[in-house]
JSON list of C-alpha atoms in Angstrom, two decimals:
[
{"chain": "A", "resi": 136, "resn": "UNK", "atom": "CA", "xyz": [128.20, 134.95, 53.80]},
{"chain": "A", "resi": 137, "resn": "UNK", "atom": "CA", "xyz": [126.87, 136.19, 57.16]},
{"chain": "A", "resi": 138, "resn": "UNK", "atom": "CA", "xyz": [129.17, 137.74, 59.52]},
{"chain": "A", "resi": 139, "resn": "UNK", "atom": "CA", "xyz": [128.16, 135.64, 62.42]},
{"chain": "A", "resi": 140, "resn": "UNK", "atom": "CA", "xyz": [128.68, 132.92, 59.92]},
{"chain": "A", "resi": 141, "resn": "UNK", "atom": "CA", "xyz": [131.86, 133.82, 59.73]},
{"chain": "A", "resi": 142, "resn": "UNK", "atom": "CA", "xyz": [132.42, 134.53, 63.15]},
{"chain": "A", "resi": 143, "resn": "UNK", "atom": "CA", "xyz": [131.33, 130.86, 64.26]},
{"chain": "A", "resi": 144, "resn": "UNK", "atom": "CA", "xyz": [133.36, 129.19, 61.96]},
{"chain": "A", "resi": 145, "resn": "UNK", "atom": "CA", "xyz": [136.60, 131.15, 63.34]},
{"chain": "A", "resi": 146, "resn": "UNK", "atom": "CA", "xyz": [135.93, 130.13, 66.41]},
{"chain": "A", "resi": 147, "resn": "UNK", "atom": "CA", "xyz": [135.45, 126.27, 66.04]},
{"chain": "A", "resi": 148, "resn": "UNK", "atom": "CA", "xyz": [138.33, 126.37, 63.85]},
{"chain": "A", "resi": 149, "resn": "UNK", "atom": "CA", "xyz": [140.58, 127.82, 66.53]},
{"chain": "A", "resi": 150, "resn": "UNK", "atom": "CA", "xyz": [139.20, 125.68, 68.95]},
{"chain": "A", "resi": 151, "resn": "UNK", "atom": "CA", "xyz": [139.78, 122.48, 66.24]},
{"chain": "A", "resi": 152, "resn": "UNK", "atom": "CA", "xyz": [143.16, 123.93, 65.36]},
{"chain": "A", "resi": 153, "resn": "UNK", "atom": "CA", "xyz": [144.11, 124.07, 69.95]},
{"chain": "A", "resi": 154, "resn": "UNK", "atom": "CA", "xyz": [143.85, 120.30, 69.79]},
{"chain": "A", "resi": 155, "resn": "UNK", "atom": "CA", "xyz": [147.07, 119.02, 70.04]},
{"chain": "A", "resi": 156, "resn": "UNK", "atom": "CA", "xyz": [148.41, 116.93, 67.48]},
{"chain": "A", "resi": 157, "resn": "UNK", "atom": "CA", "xyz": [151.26, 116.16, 64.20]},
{"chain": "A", "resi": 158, "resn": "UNK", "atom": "CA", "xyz": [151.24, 120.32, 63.70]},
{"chain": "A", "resi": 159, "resn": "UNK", "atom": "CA", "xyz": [151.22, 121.22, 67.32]},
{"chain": "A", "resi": 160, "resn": "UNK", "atom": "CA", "xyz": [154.03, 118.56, 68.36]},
{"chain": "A", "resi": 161, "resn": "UNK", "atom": "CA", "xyz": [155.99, 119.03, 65.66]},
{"chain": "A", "resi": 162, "resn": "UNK", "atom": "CA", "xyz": [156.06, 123.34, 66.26]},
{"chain": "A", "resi": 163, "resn": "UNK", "atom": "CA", "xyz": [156.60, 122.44, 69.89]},
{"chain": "A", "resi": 164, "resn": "UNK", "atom": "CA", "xyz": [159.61, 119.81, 69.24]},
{"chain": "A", "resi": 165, "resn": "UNK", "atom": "CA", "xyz": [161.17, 121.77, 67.02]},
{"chain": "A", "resi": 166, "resn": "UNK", "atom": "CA", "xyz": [161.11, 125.31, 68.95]},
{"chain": "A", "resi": 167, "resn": "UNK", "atom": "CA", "xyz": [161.76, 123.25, 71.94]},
{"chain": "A", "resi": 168, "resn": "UNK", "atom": "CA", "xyz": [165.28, 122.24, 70.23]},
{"chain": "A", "resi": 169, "resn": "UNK", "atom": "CA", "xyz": [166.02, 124.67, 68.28]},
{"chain": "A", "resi": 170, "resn": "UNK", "atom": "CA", "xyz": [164.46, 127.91, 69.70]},
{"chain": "A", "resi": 171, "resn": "UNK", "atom": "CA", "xyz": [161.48, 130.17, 68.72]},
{"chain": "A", "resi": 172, "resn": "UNK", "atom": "CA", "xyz": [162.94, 131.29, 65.44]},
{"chain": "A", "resi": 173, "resn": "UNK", "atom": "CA", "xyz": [162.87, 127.84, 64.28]},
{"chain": "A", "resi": 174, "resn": "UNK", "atom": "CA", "xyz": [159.58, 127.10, 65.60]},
{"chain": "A", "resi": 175, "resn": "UNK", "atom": "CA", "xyz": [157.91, 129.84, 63.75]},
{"chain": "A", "resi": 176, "resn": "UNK", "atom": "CA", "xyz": [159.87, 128.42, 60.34]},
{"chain": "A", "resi": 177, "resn": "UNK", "atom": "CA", "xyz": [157.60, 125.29, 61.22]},
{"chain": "A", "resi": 178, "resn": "UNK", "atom": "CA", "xyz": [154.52, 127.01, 61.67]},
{"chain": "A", "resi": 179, "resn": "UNK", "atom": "CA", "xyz": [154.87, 128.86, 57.48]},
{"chain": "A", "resi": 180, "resn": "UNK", "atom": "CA", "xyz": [156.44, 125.44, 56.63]},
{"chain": "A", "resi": 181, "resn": "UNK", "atom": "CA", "xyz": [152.80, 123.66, 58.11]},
{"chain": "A", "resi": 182, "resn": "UNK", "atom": "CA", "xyz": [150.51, 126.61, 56.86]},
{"chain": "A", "resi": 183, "resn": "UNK", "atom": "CA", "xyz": [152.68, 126.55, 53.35]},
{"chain": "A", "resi": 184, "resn": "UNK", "atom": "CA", "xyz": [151.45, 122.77, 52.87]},
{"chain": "A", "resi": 185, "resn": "UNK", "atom": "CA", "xyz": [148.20, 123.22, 54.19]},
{"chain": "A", "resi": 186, "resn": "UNK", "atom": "CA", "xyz": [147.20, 125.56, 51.76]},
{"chain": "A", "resi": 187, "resn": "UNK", "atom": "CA", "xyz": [148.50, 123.74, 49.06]},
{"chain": "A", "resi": 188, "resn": "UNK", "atom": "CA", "xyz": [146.84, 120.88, 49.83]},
{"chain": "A", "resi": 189, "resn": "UNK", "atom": "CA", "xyz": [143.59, 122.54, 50.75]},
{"chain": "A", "resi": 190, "resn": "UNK", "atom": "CA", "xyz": [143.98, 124.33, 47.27]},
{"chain": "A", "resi": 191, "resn": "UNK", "atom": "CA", "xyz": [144.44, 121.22, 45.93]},
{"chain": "A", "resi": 192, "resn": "UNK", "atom": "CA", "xyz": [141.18, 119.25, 48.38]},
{"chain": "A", "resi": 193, "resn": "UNK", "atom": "CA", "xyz": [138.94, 122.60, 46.45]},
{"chain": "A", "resi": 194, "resn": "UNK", "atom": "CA", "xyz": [139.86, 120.87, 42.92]},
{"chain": "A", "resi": 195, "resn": "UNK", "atom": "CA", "xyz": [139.01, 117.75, 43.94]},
{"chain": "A", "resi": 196, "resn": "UNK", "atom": "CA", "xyz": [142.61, 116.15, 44.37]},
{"chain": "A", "resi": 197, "resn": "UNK", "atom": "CA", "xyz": [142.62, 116.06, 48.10]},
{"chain": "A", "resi": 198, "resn": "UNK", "atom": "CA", "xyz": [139.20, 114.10, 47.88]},
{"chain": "A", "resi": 199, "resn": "UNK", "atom": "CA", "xyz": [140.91, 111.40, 45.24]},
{"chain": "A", "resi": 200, "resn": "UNK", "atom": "CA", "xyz": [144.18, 111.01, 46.99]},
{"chain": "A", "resi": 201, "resn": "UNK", "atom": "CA", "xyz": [141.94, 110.46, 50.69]},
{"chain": "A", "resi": 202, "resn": "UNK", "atom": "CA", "xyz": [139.90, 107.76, 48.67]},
{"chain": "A", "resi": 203, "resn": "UNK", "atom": "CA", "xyz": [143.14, 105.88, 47.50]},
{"chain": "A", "resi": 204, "resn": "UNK", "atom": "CA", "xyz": [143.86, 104.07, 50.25]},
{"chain": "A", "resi": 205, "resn": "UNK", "atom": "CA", "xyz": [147.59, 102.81, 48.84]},
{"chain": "A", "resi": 206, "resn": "UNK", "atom": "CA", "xyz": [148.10, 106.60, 47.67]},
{"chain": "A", "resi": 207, "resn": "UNK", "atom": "CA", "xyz": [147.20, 108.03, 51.17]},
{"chain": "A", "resi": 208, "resn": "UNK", "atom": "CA", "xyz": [149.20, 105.42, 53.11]},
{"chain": "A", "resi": 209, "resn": "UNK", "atom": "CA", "xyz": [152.16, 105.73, 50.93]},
{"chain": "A", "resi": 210, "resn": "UNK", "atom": "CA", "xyz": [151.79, 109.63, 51.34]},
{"chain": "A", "resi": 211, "resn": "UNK", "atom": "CA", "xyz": [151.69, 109.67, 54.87]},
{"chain": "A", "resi": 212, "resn": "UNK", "atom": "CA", "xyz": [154.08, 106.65, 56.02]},
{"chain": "A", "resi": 213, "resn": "UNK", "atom": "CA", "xyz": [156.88, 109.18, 53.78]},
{"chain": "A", "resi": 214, "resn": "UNK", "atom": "CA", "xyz": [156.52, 112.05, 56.25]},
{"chain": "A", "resi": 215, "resn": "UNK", "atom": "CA", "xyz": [155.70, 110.07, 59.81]},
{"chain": "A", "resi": 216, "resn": "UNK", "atom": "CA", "xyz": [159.19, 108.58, 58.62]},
{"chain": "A", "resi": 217, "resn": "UNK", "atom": "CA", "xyz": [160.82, 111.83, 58.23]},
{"chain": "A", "resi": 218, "resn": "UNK", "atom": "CA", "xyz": [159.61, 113.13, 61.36]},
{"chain": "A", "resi": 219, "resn": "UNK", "atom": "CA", "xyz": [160.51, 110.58, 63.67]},
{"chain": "A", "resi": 220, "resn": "UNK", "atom": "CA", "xyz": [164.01, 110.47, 61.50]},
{"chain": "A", "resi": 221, "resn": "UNK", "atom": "CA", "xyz": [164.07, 114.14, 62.32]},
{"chain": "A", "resi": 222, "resn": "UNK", "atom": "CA", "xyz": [163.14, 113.42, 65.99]},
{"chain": "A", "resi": 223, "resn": "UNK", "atom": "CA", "xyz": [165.64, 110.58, 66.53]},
{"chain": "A", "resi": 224, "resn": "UNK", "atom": "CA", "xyz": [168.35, 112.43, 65.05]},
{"chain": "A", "resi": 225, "resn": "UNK", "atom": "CA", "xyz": [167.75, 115.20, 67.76]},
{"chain": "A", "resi": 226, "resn": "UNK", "atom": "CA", "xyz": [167.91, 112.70, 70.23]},
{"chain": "A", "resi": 227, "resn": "UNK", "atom": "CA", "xyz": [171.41, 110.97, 68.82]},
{"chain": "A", "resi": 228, "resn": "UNK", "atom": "CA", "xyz": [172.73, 114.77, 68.86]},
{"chain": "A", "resi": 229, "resn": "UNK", "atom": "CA", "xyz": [171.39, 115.94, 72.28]},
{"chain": "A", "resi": 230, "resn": "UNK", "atom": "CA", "xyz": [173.46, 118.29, 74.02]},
{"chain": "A", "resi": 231, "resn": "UNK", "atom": "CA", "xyz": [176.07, 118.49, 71.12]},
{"chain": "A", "resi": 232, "resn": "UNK", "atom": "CA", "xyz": [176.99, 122.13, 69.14]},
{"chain": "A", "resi": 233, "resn": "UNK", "atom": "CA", "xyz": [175.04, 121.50, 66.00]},
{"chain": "A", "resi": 234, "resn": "UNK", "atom": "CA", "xyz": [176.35, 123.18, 62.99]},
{"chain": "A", "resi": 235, "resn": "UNK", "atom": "CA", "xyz": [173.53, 122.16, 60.82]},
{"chain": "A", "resi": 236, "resn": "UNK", "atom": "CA", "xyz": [170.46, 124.42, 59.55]},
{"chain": "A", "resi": 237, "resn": "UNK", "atom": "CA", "xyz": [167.58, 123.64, 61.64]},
{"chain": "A", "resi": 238, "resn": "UNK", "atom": "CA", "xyz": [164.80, 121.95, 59.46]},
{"chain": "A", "resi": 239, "resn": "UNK", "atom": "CA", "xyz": [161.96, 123.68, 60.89]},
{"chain": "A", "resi": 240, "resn": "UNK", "atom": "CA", "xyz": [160.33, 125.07, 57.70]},
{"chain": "A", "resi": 241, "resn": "UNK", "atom": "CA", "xyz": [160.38, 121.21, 55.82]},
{"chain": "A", "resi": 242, "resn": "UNK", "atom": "CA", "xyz": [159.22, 119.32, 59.08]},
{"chain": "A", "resi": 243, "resn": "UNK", "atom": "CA", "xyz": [156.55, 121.87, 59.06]},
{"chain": "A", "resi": 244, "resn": "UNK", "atom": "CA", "xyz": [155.89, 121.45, 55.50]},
{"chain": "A", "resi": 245, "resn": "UNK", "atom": "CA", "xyz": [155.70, 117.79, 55.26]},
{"chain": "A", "resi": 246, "resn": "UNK", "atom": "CA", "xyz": [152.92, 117.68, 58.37]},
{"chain": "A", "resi": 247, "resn": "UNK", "atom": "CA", "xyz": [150.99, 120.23, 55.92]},
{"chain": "A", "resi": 248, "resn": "UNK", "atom": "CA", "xyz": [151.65, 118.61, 52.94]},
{"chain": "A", "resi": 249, "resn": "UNK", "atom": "CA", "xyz": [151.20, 114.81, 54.31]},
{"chain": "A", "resi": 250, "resn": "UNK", "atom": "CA", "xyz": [148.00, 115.01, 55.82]},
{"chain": "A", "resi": 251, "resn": "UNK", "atom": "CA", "xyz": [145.47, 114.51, 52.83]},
{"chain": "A", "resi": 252, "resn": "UNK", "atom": "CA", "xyz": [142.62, 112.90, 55.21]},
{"chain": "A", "resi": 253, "resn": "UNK", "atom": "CA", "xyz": [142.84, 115.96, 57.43]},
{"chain": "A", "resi": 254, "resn": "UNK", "atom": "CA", "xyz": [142.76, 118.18, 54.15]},
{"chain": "A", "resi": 255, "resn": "UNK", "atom": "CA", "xyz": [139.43, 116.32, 53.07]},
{"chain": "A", "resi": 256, "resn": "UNK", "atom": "CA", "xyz": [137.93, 116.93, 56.33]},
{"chain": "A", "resi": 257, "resn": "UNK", "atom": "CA", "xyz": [138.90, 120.29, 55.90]},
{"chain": "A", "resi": 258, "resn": "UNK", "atom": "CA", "xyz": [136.95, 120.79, 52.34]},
{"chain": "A", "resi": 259, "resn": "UNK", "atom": "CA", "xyz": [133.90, 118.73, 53.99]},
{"chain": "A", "resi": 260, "resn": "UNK", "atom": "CA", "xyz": [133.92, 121.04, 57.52]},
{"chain": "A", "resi": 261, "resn": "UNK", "atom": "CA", "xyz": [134.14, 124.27, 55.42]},
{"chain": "A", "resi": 262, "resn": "UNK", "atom": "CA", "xyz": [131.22, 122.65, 52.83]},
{"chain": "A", "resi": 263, "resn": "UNK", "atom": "CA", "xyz": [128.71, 123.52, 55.71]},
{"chain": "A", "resi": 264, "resn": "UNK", "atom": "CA", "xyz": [129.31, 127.19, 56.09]},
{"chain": "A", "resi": 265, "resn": "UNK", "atom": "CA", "xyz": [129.02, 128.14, 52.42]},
{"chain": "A", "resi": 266, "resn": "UNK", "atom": "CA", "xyz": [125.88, 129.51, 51.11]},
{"chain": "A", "resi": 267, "resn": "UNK", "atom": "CA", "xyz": [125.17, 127.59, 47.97]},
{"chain": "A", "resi": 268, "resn": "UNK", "atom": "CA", "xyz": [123.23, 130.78, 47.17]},
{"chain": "A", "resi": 269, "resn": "UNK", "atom": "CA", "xyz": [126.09, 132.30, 46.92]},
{"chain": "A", "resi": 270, "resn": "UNK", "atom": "CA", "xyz": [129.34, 132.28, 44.89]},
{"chain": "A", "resi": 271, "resn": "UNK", "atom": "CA", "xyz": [131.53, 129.46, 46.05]},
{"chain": "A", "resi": 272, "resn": "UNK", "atom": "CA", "xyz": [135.19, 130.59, 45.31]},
{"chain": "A", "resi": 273, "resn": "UNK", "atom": "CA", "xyz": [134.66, 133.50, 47.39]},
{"chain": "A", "resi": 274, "resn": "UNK", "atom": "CA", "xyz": [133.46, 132.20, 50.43]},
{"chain": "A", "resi": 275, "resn": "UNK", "atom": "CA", "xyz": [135.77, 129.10, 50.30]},
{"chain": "A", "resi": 276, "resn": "UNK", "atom": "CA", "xyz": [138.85, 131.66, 50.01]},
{"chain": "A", "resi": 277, "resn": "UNK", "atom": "CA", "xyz": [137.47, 134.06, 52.99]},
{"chain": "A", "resi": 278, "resn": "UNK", "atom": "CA", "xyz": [137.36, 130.56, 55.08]},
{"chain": "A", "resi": 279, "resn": "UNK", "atom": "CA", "xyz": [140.30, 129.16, 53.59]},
{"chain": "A", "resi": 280, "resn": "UNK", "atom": "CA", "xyz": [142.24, 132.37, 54.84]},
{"chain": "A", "resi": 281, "resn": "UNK", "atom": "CA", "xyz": [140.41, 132.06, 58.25]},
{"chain": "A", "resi": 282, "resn": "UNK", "atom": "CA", "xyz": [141.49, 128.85, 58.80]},
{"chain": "A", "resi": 283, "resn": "UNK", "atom": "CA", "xyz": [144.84, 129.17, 58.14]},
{"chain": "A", "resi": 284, "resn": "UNK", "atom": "CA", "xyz": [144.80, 132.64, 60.30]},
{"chain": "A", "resi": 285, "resn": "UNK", "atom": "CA", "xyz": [143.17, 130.78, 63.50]},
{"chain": "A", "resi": 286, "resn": "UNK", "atom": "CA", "xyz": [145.85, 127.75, 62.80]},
{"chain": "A", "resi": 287, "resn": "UNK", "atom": "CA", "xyz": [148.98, 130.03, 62.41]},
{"chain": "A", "resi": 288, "resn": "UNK", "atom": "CA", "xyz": [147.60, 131.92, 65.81]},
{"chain": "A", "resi": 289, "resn": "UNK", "atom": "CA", "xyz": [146.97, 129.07, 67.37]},
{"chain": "A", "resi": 290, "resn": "UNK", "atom": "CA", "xyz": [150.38, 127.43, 66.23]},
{"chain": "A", "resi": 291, "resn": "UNK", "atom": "CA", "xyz": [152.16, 130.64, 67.42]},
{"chain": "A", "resi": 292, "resn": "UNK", "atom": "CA", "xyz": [151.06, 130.06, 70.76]},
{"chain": "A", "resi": 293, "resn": "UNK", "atom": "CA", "xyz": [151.72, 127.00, 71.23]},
{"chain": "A", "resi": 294, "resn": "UNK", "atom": "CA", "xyz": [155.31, 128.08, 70.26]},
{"chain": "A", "resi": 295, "resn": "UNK", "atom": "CA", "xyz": [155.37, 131.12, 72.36]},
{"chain": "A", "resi": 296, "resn": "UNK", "atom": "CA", "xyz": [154.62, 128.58, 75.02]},
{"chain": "A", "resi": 297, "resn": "UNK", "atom": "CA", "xyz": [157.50, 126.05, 74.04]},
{"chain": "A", "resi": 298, "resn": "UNK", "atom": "CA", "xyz": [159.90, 128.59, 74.01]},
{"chain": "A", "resi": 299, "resn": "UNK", "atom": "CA", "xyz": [159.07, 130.11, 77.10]},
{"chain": "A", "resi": 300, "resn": "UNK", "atom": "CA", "xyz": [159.77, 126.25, 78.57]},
{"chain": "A", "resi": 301, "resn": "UNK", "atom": "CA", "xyz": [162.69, 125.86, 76.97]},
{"chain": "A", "resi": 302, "resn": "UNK", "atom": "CA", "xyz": [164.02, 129.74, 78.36]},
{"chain": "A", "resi": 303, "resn": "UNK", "atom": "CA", "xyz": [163.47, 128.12, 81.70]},
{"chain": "A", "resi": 304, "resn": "UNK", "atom": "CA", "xyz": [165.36, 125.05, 80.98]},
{"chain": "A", "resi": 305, "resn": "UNK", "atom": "CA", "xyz": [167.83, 126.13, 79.19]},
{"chain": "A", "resi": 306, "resn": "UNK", "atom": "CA", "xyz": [171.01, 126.42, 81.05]},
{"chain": "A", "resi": 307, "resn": "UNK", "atom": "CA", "xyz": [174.19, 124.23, 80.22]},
{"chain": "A", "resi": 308, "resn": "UNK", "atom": "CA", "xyz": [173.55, 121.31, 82.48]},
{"chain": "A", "resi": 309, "resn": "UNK", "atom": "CA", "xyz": [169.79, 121.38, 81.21]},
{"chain": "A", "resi": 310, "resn": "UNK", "atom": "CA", "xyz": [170.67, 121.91, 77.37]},
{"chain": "A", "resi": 311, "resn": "UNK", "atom": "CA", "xyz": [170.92, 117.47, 76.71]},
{"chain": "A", "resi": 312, "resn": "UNK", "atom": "CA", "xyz": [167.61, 117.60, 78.28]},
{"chain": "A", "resi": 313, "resn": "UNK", "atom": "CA", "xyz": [165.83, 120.42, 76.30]},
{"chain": "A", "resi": 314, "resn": "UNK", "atom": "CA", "xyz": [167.20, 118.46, 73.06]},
{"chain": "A", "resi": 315, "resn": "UNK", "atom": "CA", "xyz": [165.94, 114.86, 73.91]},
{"chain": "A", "resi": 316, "resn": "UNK", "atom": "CA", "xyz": [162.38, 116.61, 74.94]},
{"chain": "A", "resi": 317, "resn": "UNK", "atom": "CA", "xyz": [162.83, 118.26, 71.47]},
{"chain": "A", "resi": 318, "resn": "UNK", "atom": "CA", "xyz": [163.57, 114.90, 69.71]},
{"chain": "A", "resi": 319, "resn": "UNK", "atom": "CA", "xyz": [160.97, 113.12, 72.06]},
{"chain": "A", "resi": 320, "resn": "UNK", "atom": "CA", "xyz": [158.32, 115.61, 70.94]},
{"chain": "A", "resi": 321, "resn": "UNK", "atom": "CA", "xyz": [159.50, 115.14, 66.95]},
{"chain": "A", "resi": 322, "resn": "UNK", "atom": "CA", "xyz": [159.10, 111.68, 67.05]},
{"chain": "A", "resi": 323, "resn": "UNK", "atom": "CA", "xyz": [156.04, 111.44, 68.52]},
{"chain": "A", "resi": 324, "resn": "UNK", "atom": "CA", "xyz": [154.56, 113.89, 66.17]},
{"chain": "A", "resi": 325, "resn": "UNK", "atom": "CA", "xyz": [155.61, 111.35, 63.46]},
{"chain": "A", "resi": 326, "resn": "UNK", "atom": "CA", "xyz": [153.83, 108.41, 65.27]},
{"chain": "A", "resi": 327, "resn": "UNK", "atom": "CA", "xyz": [150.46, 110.65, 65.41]},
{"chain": "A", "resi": 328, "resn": "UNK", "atom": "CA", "xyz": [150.57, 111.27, 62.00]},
{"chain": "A", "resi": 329, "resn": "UNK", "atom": "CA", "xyz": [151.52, 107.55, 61.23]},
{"chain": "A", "resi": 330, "resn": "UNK", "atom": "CA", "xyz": [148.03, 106.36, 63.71]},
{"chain": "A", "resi": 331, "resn": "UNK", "atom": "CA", "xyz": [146.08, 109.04, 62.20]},
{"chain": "A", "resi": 332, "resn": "UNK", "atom": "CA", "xyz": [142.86, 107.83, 59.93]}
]
């Protein structure tokens, strides 16, 4: 594979992955509730089920479970449902001293893991930059690894960002606030991923 080949493909995959939607609202809701820690679980928990589902799209799997309508729906009505569960329980809970382990890493996992359209696009954007002179593994694990790499930078931002909001918001009469923007943002990552495809 040529290096501006390469090069090209990082970029409109950083530019695709700065688009906001389930990943970036859920990394957003969740660091603004729970801090930046807890929005960088998200962003490993999102990458985590990306790549297994992107390993799974390059066997073929991805491509049957998109084509299945009933398997995709049922698939990806499971994790808009935890999401906005996730979001509304951050709303009923605003402003209260939460004992509980944040759940950054699943909710981040389940918008990786529930997304299989997204995951075939993925296999049928990266189909155009392999040489089929080539090897194929090869060049679908350098891009696989790219894409992932632009998506975790781009994710880190956007939590860098969040957590520089909530820094400015957070003071005690501002902490219910932070929270329902936090569960606000959760739940509407859910309802993206439940109008998505």
């Amino acid at each position: 594979m040529a290096f501006e080949t390469w090069l090209w493909f990082a970029i409109i995959y950083a530019a695709f992955s700065a688009i906001p939607g389930p990943s970036v609202l859920a990394v957003v809701g969740q660091t603004l509730a729970h801090g930046v820690a807890n929005g960088l679980r998200c962003v490993v928990g999102d990458l985590a089920g990306g790549v297994i589902m992107v390993s799974l799209g390059f066997a073929g799997l991805g491509a049957i479970l998109a084509a299945s309508d009933a398997g995709f729906q049922a698939v990806k009505w499971v994790g808009t449902l935890y999401l906005v569960w996730l979001g509304l329980h951050q709303l009923w809970h605003a402003g209260r001293n939460k004992k509980e382990t944040p759940r950054g890493f699943v909710s981040g996992f389940v918008i990786g893991i529930v997304n299989p359209k997204a995951n075939a696009f993925f296999i049928a954007f990266t189909a155009q930059f392999i040489d089929p002179a080539l090897p194929g593994l090869p060049q679908f694990l350098i891009l696989g690894a790219t894409s992932m790499g632009m998506a975790g930078i781009v994710l880190c931002c956007y939590v860098a960002g969040a957590g520089y909001l909530r820094r400015l918001l957070f003071t005690a009469k501002a902490r219910k606030r932070t929270d329902q923007l936090g569960g606000t943002v959760l739940v509407g990552s859910g309802v993206a991923l439940g109008l998505r495809g």
